[in-house]
mmCIF file of C-alpha atoms and ligand atoms in Angstrom:
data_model
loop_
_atom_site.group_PDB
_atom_site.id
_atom_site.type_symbol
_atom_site.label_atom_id
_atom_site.label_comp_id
_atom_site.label_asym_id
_atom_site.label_seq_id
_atom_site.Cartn_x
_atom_site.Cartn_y
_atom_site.Cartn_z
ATOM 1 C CA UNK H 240 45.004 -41.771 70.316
ATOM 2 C CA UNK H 241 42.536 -45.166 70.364
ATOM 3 C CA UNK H 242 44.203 -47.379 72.694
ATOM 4 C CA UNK H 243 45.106 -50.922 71.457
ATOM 5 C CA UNK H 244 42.913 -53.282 71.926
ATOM 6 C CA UNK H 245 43.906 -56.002 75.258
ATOM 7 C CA UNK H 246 44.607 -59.462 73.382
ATOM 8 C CA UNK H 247 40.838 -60.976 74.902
ATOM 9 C CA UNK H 248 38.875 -57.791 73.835
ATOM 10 C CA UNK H 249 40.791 -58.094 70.642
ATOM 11 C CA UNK H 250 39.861 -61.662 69.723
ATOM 12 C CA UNK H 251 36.028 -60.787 70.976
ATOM 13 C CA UNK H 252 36.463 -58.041 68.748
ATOM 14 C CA UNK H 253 37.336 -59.933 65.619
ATOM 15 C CA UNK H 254 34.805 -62.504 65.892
ATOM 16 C CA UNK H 255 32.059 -59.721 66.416
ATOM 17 C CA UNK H 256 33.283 -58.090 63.554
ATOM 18 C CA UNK H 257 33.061 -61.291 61.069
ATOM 19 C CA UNK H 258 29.346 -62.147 62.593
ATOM 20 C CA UNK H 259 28.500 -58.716 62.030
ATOM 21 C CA UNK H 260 29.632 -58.947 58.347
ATOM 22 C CA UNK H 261 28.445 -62.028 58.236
ATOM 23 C CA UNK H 262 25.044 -61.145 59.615
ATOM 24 C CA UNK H 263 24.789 -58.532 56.639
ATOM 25 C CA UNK H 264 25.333 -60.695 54.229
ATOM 26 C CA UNK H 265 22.705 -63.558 55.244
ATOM 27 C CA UNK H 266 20.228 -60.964 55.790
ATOM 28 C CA UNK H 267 20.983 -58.761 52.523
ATOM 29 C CA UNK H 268 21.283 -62.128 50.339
ATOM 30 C CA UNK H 269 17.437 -63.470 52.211
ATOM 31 C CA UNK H 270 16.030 -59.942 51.322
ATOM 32 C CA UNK H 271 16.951 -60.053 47.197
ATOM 33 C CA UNK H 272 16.148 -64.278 47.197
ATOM 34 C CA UNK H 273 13.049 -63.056 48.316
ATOM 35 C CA UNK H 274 12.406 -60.398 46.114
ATOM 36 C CA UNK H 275 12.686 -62.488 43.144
ATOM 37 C CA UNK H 276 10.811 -65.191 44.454
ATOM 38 C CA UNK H 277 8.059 -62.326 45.209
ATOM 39 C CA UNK H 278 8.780 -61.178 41.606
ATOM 40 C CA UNK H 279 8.647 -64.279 39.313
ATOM 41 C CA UNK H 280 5.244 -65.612 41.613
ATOM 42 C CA UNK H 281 3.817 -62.146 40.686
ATOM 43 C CA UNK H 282 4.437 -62.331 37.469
ATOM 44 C CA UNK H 283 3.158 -65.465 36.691
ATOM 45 C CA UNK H 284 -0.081 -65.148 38.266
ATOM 46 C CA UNK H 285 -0.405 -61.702 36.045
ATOM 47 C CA UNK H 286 -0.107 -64.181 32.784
ATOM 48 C CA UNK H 287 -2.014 -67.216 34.264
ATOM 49 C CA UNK H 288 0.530 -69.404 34.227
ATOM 50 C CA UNK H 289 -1.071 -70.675 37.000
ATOM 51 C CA UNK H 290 -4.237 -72.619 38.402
ATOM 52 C CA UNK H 291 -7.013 -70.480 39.904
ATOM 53 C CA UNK H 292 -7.096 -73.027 42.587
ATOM 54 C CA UNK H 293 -3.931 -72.408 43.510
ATOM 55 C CA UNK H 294 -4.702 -68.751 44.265
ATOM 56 C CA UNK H 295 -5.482 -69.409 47.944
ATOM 57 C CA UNK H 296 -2.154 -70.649 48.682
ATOM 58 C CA UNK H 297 -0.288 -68.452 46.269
ATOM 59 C CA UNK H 298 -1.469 -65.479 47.767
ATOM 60 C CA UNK H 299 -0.677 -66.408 51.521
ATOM 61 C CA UNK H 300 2.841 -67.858 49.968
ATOM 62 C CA UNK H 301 3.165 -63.760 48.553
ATOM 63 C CA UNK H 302 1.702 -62.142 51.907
ATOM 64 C CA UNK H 303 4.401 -64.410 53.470
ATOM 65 C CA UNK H 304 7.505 -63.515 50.919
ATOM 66 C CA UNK H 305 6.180 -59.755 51.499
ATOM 67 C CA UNK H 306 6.255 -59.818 55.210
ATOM 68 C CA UNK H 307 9.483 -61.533 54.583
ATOM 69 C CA UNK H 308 11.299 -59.042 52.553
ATOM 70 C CA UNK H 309 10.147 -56.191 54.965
ATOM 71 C CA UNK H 310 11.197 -57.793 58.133
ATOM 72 C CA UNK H 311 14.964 -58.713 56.017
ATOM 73 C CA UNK H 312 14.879 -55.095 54.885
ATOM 74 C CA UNK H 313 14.052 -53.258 57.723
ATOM 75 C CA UNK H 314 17.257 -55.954 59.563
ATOM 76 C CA UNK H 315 19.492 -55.338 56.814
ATOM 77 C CA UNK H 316 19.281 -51.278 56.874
ATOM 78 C CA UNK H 317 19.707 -51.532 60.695
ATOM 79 C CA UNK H 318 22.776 -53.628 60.344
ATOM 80 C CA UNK H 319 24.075 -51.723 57.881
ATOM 81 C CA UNK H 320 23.593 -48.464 59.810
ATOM 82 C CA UNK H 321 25.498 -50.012 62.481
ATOM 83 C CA UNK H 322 28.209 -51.350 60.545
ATOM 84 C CA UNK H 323 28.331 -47.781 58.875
ATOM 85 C CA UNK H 324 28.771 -45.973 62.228
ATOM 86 C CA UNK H 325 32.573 -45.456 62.293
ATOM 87 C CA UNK H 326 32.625 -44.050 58.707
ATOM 88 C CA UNK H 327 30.130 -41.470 60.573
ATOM 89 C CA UNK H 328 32.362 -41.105 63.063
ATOM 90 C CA UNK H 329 35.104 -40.481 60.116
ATOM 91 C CA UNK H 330 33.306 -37.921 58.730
ATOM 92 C CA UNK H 331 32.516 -36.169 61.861
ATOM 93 C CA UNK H 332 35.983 -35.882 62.736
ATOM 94 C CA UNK H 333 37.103 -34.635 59.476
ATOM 95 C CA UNK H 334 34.446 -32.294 59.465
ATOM 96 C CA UNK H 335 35.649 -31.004 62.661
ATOM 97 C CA UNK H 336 39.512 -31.516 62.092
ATOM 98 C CA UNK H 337 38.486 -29.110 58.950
ATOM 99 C CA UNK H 338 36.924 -26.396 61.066
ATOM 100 C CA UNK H 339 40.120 -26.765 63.282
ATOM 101 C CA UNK H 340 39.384 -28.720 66.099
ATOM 102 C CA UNK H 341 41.937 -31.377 66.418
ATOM 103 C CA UNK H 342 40.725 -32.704 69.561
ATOM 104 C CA UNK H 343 38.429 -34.948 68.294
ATOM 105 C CA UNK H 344 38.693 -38.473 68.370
ATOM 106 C CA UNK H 345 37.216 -41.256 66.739
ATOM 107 C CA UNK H 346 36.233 -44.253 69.073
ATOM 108 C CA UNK H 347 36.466 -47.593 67.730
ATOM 109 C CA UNK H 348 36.922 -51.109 68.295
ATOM 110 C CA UNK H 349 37.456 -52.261 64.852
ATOM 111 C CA UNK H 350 40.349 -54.437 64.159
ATOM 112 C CA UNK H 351 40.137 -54.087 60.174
ATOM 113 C CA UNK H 352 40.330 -51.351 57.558
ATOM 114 C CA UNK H 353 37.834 -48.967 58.924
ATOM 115 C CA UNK H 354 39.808 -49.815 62.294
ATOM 116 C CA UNK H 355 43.067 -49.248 61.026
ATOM 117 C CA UNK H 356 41.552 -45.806 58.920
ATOM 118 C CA UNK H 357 39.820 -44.474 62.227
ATOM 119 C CA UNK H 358 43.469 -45.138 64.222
ATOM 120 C CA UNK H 359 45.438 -43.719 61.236
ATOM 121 C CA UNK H 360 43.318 -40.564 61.699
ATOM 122 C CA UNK H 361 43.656 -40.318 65.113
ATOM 123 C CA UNK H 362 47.421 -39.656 64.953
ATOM 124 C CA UNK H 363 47.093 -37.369 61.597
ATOM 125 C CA UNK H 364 44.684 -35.403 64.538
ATOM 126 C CA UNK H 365 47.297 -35.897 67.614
ATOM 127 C CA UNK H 366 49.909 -34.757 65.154
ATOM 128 C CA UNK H 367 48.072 -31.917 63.797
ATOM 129 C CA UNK H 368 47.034 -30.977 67.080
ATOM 130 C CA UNK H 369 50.304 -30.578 68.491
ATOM 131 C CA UNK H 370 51.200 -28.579 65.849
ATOM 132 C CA UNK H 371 48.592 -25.843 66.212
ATOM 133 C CA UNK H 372 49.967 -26.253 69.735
ATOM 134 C CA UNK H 373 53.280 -25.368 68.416
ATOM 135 C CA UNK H 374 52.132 -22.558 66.389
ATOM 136 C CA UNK H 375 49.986 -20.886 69.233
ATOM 137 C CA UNK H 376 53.333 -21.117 71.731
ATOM 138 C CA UNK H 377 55.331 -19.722 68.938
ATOM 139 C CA UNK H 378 53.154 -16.624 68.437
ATOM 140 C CA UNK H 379 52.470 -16.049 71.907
ATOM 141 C CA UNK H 380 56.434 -16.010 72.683
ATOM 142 C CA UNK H 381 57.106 -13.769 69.469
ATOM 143 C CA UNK H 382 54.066 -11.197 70.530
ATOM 144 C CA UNK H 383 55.507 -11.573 74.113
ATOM 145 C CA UNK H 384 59.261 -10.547 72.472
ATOM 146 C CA UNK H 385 58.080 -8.058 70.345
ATOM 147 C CA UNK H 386 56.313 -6.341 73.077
ATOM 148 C CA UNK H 387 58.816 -4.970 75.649
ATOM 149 C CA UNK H 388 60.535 -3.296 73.046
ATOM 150 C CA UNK H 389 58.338 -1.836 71.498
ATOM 151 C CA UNK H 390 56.904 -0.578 74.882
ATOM 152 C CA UNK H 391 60.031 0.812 75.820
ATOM 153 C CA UNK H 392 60.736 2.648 72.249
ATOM 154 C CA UNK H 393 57.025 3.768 73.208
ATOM 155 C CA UNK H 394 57.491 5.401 76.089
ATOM 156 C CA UNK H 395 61.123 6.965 75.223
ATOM 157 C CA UNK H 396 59.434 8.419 72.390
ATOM 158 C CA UNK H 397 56.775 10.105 74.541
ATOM 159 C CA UNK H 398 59.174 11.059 76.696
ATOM 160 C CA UNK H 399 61.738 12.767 74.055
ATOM 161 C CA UNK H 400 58.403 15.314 73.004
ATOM 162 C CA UNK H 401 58.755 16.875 76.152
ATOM 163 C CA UNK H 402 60.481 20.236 75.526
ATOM 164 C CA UNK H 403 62.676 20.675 78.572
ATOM 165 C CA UNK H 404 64.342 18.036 78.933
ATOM 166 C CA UNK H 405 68.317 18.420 80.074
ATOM 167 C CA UNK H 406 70.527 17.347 77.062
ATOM 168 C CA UNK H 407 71.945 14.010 79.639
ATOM 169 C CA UNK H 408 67.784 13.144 79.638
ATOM 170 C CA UNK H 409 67.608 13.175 76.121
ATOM 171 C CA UNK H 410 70.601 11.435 74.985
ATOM 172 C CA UNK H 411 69.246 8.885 77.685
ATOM 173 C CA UNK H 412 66.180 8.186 75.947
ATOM 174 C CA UNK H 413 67.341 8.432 72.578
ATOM 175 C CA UNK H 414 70.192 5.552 73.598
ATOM 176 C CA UNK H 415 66.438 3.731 75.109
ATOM 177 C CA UNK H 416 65.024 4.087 71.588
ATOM 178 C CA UNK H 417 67.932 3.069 69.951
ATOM 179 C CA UNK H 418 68.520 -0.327 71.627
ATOM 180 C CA UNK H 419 64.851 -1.227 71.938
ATOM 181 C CA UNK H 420 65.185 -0.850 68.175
ATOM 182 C CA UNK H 421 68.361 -2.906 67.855
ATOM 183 C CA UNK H 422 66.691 -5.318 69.556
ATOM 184 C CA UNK H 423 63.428 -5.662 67.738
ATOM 185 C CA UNK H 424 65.775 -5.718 64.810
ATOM 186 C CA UNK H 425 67.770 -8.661 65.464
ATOM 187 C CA UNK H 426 65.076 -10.671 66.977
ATOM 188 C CA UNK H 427 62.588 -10.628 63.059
ATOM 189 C CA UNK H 428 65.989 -11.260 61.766
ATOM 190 C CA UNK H 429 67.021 -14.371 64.083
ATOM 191 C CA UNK H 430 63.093 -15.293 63.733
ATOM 192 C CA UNK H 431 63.266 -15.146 59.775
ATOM 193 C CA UNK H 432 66.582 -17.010 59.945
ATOM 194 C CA UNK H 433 65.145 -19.905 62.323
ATOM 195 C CA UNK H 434 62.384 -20.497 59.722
ATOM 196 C CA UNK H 435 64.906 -20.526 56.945
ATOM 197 C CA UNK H 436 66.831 -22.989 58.465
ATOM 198 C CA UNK H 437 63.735 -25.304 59.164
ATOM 199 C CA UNK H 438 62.215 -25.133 56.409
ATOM 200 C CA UNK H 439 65.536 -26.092 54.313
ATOM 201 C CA UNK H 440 65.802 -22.467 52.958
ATOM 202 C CA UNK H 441 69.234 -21.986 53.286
ATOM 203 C CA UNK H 442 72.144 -22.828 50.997
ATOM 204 C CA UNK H 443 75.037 -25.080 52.294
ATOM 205 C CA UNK H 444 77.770 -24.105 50.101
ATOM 206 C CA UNK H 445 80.964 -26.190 50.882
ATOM 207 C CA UNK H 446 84.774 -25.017 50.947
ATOM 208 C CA UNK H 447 87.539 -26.346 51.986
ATOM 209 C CA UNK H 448 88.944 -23.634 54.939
ATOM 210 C CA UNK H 449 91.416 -23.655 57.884
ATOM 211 C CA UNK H 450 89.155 -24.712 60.608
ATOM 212 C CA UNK H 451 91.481 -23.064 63.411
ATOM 213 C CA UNK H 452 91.697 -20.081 61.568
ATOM 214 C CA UNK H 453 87.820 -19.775 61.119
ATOM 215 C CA UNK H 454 87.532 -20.044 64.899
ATOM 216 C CA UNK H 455 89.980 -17.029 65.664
ATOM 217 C CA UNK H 456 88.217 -14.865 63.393
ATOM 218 C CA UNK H 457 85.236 -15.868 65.090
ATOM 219 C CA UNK H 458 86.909 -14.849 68.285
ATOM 220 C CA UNK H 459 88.504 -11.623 66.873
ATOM 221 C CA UNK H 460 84.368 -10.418 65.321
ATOM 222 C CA UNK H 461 83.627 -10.509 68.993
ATOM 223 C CA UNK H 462 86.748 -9.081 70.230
ATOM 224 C CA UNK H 463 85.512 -5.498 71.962
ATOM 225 C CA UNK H 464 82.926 -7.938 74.004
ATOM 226 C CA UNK H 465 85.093 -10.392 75.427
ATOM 227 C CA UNK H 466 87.692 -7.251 76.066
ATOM 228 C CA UNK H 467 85.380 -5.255 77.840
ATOM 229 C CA UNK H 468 84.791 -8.038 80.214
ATOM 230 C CA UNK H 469 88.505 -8.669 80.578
ATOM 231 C CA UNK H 470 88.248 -12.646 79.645
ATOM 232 C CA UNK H 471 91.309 -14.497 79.429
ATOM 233 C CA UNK H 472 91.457 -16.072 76.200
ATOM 234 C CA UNK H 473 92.781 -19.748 76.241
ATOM 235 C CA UNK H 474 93.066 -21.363 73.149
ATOM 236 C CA UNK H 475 94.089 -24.665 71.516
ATOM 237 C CA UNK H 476 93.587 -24.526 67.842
ATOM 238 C CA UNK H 477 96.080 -26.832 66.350
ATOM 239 C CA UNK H 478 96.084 -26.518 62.386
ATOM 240 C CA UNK H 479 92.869 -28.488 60.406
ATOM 241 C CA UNK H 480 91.748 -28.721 57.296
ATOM 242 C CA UNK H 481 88.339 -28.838 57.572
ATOM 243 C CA UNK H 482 85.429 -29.135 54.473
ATOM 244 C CA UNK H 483 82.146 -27.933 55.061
ATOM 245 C CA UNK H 484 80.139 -24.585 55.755
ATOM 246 C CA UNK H 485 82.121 -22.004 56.736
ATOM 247 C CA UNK H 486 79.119 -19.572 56.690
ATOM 248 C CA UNK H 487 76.957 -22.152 58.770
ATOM 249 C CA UNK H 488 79.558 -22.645 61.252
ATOM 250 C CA UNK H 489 80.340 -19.208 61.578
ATOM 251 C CA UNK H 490 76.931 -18.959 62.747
ATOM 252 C CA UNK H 491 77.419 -21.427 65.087
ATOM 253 C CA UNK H 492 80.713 -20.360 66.652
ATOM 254 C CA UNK H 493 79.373 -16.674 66.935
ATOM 255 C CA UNK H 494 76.513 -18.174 68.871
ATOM 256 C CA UNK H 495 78.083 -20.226 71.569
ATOM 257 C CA UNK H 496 81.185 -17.817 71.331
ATOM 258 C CA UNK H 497 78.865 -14.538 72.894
ATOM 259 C CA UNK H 498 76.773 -17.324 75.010
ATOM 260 C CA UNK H 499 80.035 -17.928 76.683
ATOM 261 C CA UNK H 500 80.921 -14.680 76.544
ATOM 262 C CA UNK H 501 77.547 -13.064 78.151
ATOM 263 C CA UNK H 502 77.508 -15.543 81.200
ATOM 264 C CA UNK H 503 80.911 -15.346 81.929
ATOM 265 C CA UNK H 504 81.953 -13.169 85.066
ATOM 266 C CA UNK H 505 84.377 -10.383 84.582
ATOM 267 C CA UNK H 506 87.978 -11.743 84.677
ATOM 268 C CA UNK H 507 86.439 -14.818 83.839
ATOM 269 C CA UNK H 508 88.253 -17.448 81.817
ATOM 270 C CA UNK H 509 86.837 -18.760 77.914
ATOM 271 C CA UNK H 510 88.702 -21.747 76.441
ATOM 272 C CA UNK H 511 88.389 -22.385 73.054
ATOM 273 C CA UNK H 512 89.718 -26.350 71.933
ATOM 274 C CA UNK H 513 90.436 -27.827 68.466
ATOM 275 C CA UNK H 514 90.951 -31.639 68.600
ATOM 276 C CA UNK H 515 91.010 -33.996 65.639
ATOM 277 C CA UNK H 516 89.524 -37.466 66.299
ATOM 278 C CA UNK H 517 89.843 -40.781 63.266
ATOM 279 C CA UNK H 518 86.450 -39.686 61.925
ATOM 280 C CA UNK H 519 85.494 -36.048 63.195
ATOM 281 C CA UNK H 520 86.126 -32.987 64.647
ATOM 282 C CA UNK H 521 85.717 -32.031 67.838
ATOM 283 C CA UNK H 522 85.380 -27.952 68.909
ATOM 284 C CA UNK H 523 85.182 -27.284 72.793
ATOM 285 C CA UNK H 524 83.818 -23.871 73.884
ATOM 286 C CA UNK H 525 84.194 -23.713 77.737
ATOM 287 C CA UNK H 526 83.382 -20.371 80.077
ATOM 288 C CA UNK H 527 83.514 -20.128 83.926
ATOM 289 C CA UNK H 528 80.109 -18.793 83.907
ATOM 290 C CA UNK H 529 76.685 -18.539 85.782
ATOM 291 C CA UNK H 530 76.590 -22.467 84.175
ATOM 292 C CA UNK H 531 73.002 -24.346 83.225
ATOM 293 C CA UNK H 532 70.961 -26.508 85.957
ATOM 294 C CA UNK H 533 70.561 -30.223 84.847
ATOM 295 C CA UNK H 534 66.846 -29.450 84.125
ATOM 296 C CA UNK H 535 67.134 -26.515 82.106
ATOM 297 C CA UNK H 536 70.099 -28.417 80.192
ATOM 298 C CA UNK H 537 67.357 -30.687 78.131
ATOM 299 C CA UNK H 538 65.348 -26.989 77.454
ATOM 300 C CA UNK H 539 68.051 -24.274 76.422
ATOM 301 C CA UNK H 540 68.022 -25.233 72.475
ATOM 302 C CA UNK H 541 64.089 -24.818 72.458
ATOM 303 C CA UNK H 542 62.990 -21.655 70.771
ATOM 304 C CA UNK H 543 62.562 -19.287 73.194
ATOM 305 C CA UNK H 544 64.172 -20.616 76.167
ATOM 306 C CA UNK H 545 65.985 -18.919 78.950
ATOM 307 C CA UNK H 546 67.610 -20.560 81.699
ATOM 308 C CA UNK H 547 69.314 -17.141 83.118
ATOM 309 C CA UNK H 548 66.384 -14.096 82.984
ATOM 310 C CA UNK H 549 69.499 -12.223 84.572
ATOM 311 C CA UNK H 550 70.993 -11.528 80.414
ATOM 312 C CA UNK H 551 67.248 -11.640 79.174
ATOM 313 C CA UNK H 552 67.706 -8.371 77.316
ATOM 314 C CA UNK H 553 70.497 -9.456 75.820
ATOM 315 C CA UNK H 554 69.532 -11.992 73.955
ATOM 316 C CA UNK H 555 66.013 -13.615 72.505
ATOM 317 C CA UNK H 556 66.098 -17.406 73.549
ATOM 318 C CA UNK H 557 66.873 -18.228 70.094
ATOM 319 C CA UNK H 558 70.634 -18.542 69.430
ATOM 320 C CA UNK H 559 70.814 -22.398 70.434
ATOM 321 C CA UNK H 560 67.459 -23.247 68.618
ATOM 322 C CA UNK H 561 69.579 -21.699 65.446
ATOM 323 C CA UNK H 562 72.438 -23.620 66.769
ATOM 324 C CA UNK H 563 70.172 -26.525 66.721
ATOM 325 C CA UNK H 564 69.128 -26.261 63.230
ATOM 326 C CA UNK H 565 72.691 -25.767 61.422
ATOM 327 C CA UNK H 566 74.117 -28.653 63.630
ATOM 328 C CA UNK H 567 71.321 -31.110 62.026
ATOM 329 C CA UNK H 568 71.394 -29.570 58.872
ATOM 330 C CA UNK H 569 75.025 -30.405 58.522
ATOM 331 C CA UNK H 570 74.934 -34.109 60.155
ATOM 332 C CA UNK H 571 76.987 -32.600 63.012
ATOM 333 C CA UNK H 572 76.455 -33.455 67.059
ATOM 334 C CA UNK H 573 76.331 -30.953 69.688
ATOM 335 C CA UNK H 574 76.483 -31.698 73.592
ATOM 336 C CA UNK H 575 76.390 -29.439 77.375
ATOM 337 C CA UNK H 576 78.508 -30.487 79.992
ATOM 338 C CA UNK H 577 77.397 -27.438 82.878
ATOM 339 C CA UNK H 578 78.553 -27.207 86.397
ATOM 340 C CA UNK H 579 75.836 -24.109 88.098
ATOM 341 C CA UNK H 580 78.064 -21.480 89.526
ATOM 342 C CA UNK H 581 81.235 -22.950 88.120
ATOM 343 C CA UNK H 582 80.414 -22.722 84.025
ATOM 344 C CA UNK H 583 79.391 -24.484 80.599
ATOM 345 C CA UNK H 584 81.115 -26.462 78.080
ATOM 346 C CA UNK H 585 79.645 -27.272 75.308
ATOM 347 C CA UNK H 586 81.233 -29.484 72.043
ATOM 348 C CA UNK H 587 80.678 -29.721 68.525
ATOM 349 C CA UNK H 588 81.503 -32.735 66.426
ATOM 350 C CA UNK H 589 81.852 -32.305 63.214
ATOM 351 C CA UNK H 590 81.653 -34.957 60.309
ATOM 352 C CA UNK H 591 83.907 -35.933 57.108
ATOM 353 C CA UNK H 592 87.688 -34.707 58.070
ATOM 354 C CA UNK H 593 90.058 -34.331 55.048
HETATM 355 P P1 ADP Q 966 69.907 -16.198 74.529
HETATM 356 O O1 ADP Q 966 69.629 -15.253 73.441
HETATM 357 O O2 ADP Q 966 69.068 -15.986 75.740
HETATM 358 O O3 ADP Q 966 71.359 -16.326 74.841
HETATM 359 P P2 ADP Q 966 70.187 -18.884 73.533
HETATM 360 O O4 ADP Q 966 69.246 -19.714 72.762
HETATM 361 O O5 ADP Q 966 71.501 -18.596 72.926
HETATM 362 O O6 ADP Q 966 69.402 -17.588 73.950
HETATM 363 O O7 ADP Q 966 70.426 -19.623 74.921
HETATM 364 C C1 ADP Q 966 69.313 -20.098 75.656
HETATM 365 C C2 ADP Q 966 69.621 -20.074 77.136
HETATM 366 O O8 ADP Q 966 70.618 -21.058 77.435
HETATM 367 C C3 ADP Q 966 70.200 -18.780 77.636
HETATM 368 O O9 ADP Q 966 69.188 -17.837 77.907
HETATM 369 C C4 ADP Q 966 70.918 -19.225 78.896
HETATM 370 O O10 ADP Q 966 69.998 -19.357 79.966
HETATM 371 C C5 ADP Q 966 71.403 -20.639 78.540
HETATM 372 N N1 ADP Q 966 72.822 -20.597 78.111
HETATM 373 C C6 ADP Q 966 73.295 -20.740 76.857
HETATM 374 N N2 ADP Q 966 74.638 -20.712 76.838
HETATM 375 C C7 ADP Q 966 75.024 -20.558 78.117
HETATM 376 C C8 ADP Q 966 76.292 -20.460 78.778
HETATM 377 N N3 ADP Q 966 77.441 -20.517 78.086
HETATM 378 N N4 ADP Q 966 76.290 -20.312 80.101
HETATM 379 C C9 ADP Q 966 75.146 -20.279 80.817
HETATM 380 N N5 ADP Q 966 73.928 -20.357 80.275
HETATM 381 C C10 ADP Q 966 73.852 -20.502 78.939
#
């Protein structure tokens, strides 16, 4: 980005500017005075308007208006070719910005419109820039995703030709294939949902609904995962009406529900709260899990991101990001209270209670 101008440079800056323009002008206006002058003289000399005596000093008077013109010419081009040197800087960035090379800047100290254009560029660059950025992280992590996988189903595959393999051994890599393939499966699908939700691709039908009764079905969808790690369930879901999404906040609760769920220990204990407040609701979600380290607390709805590489197969870094996305798309808040070692709570508010 140009940096602003200090006030002193600034005001030095300004007043260059006007002389420079100002400079232009005199010189520009002395070339085309002269050029009539140079013109009309000429031309009356052709038609004899005047005296041959007066030739002598007429023609020194037209050597003069001729050396004139060509020094004012030769100043005004040179003035102009500096005044026109940020518009070439323009071009050149846009020229580059085109061939996609967003690092270029444009270095100016112009304080007026061709100042404010080369600045205004600058940031459409920055912006740009950060976005290719964006896009390169985004298909490295995918490719990176996509690629374990894929090597395992690989490999298992390989494996599964070989003709005497004990029935255990085969089952073993078939189960290999199968969940490499679950996996690559529900990470295009989370990916193509993400990019629905961002790009606004996603219809937000509204209902009215029970909200405590949405959040036990929730519960009971992931009901053979939290019983196979013997969680004790402890719930406070008094009865609300609630008016909204049901499909988006399904979405949501299934999310932070198997979060909670997956970095819990066994035995461990998941609380589930309901509590109406004047203008909003608030959900609670609480485990007594691995929990979140303040830095990684900022990170963990980032696309991608995973605090705990100890459940890395088990998930794809891109629940909370979806999270993310449904919580803005419906005007809601979300917020992580984490304790490491001791668990995660995290809270939904949600907007407009009837
Ligand atoms: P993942 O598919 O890895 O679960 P998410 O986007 O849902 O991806 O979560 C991102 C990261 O946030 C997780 O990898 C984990 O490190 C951290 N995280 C989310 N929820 C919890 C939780 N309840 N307890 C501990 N860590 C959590």
């Amino acid at each position: 980005m140009t940096p602003p101008l200090q006030p002193g440079r600034r005001e030095v800056a300004v007043k260059l500017n006007i002389y420079f323009r100002m400079l232009v002008l005199v010189f520009g206006l002395t070339f085309s005075l002269q050029l009539i002058m140079f013109c009309v003289l000429y031309l009356a000399d052709r038609n004899g308007l005047l005296q041959s005596e007066q030739n002598a000093g007429l023609i020194t008077l037209l050597a003069l208006l001729a050396g004139g013109m060509a020094i004012s010419l030769v100043l005004t081009v040179c003035i102009y070719r500096l005044a026109l040197l940020p518009m070439r800087q323009i071009l050149h960035a846009i020229d580059q910005a085109g061939q996609g090379n967003f690092n270029v800047r444009i270095k100016t100290d112009d304080t007026h419109e061709i100042g404010l254009l080369a600045a205004n560029i600058n940031k459409m660059l920055e912006s740009l820039g950060s976005l290719e950025t964006m896009r390169n992280d985004f298909i490295a992590n995918v490719s990176h995703e996509f690629k374990t996988p894929l090597a395992s189903i690989q490999g298992a595959a390989a494996l599964l030709q070989s003709e005497d393999l004990t029935p255990e051994e085969r089952r073993r890599y078939a189960g290999l294939v199968y969940s490499s393939a679950k996996r690559l499966s529900s990470l295009s699908s989370n990916i193509l949902e993400l990019s629905k939700l961002e790009h606004g691709e996603v219809q937000v039908n509204k209902s009215e609904f029970m909200l405590d009764e949405h959040l036990r079905q929730a519960l009971l969808l992931l009901q053979s995962d939290w019983q196979q790690k013997g969680l004790e369930l402890n719930l406070e879901l008094p009865e609300v009406k609630y008016y909204g999404s049901d499909e988006l906040l399904m979405q949501v609760w299934l999310n932070l529900l198997g979060n909670a769920i997956k970095f819990s220990p066994a035995g461990g204990k998941l609380s589930v709260t309901l509590e109406k407040l004047p203008s909003a609701v608030a959900v609670t979600i609480s485990d007594e899990g691995v929990g979140i380290a303040p830095a990684d607390q900022k990170l963990i709805f980032e696309k991608f991101y995973q605090a705990d590489t100890s459940h890395k197969t088990e998930g794809n870094g891109l629940g909370l990001a979806m999270v993310r996305q449904i919580i803005s798309i419906l005007g809601a808040d979300i917020s992580v209270e984490s304790w490491p070692g001791r668990g995660s709570s995290f809270t939904v508010l949600l907007p407009e209670v009837q």
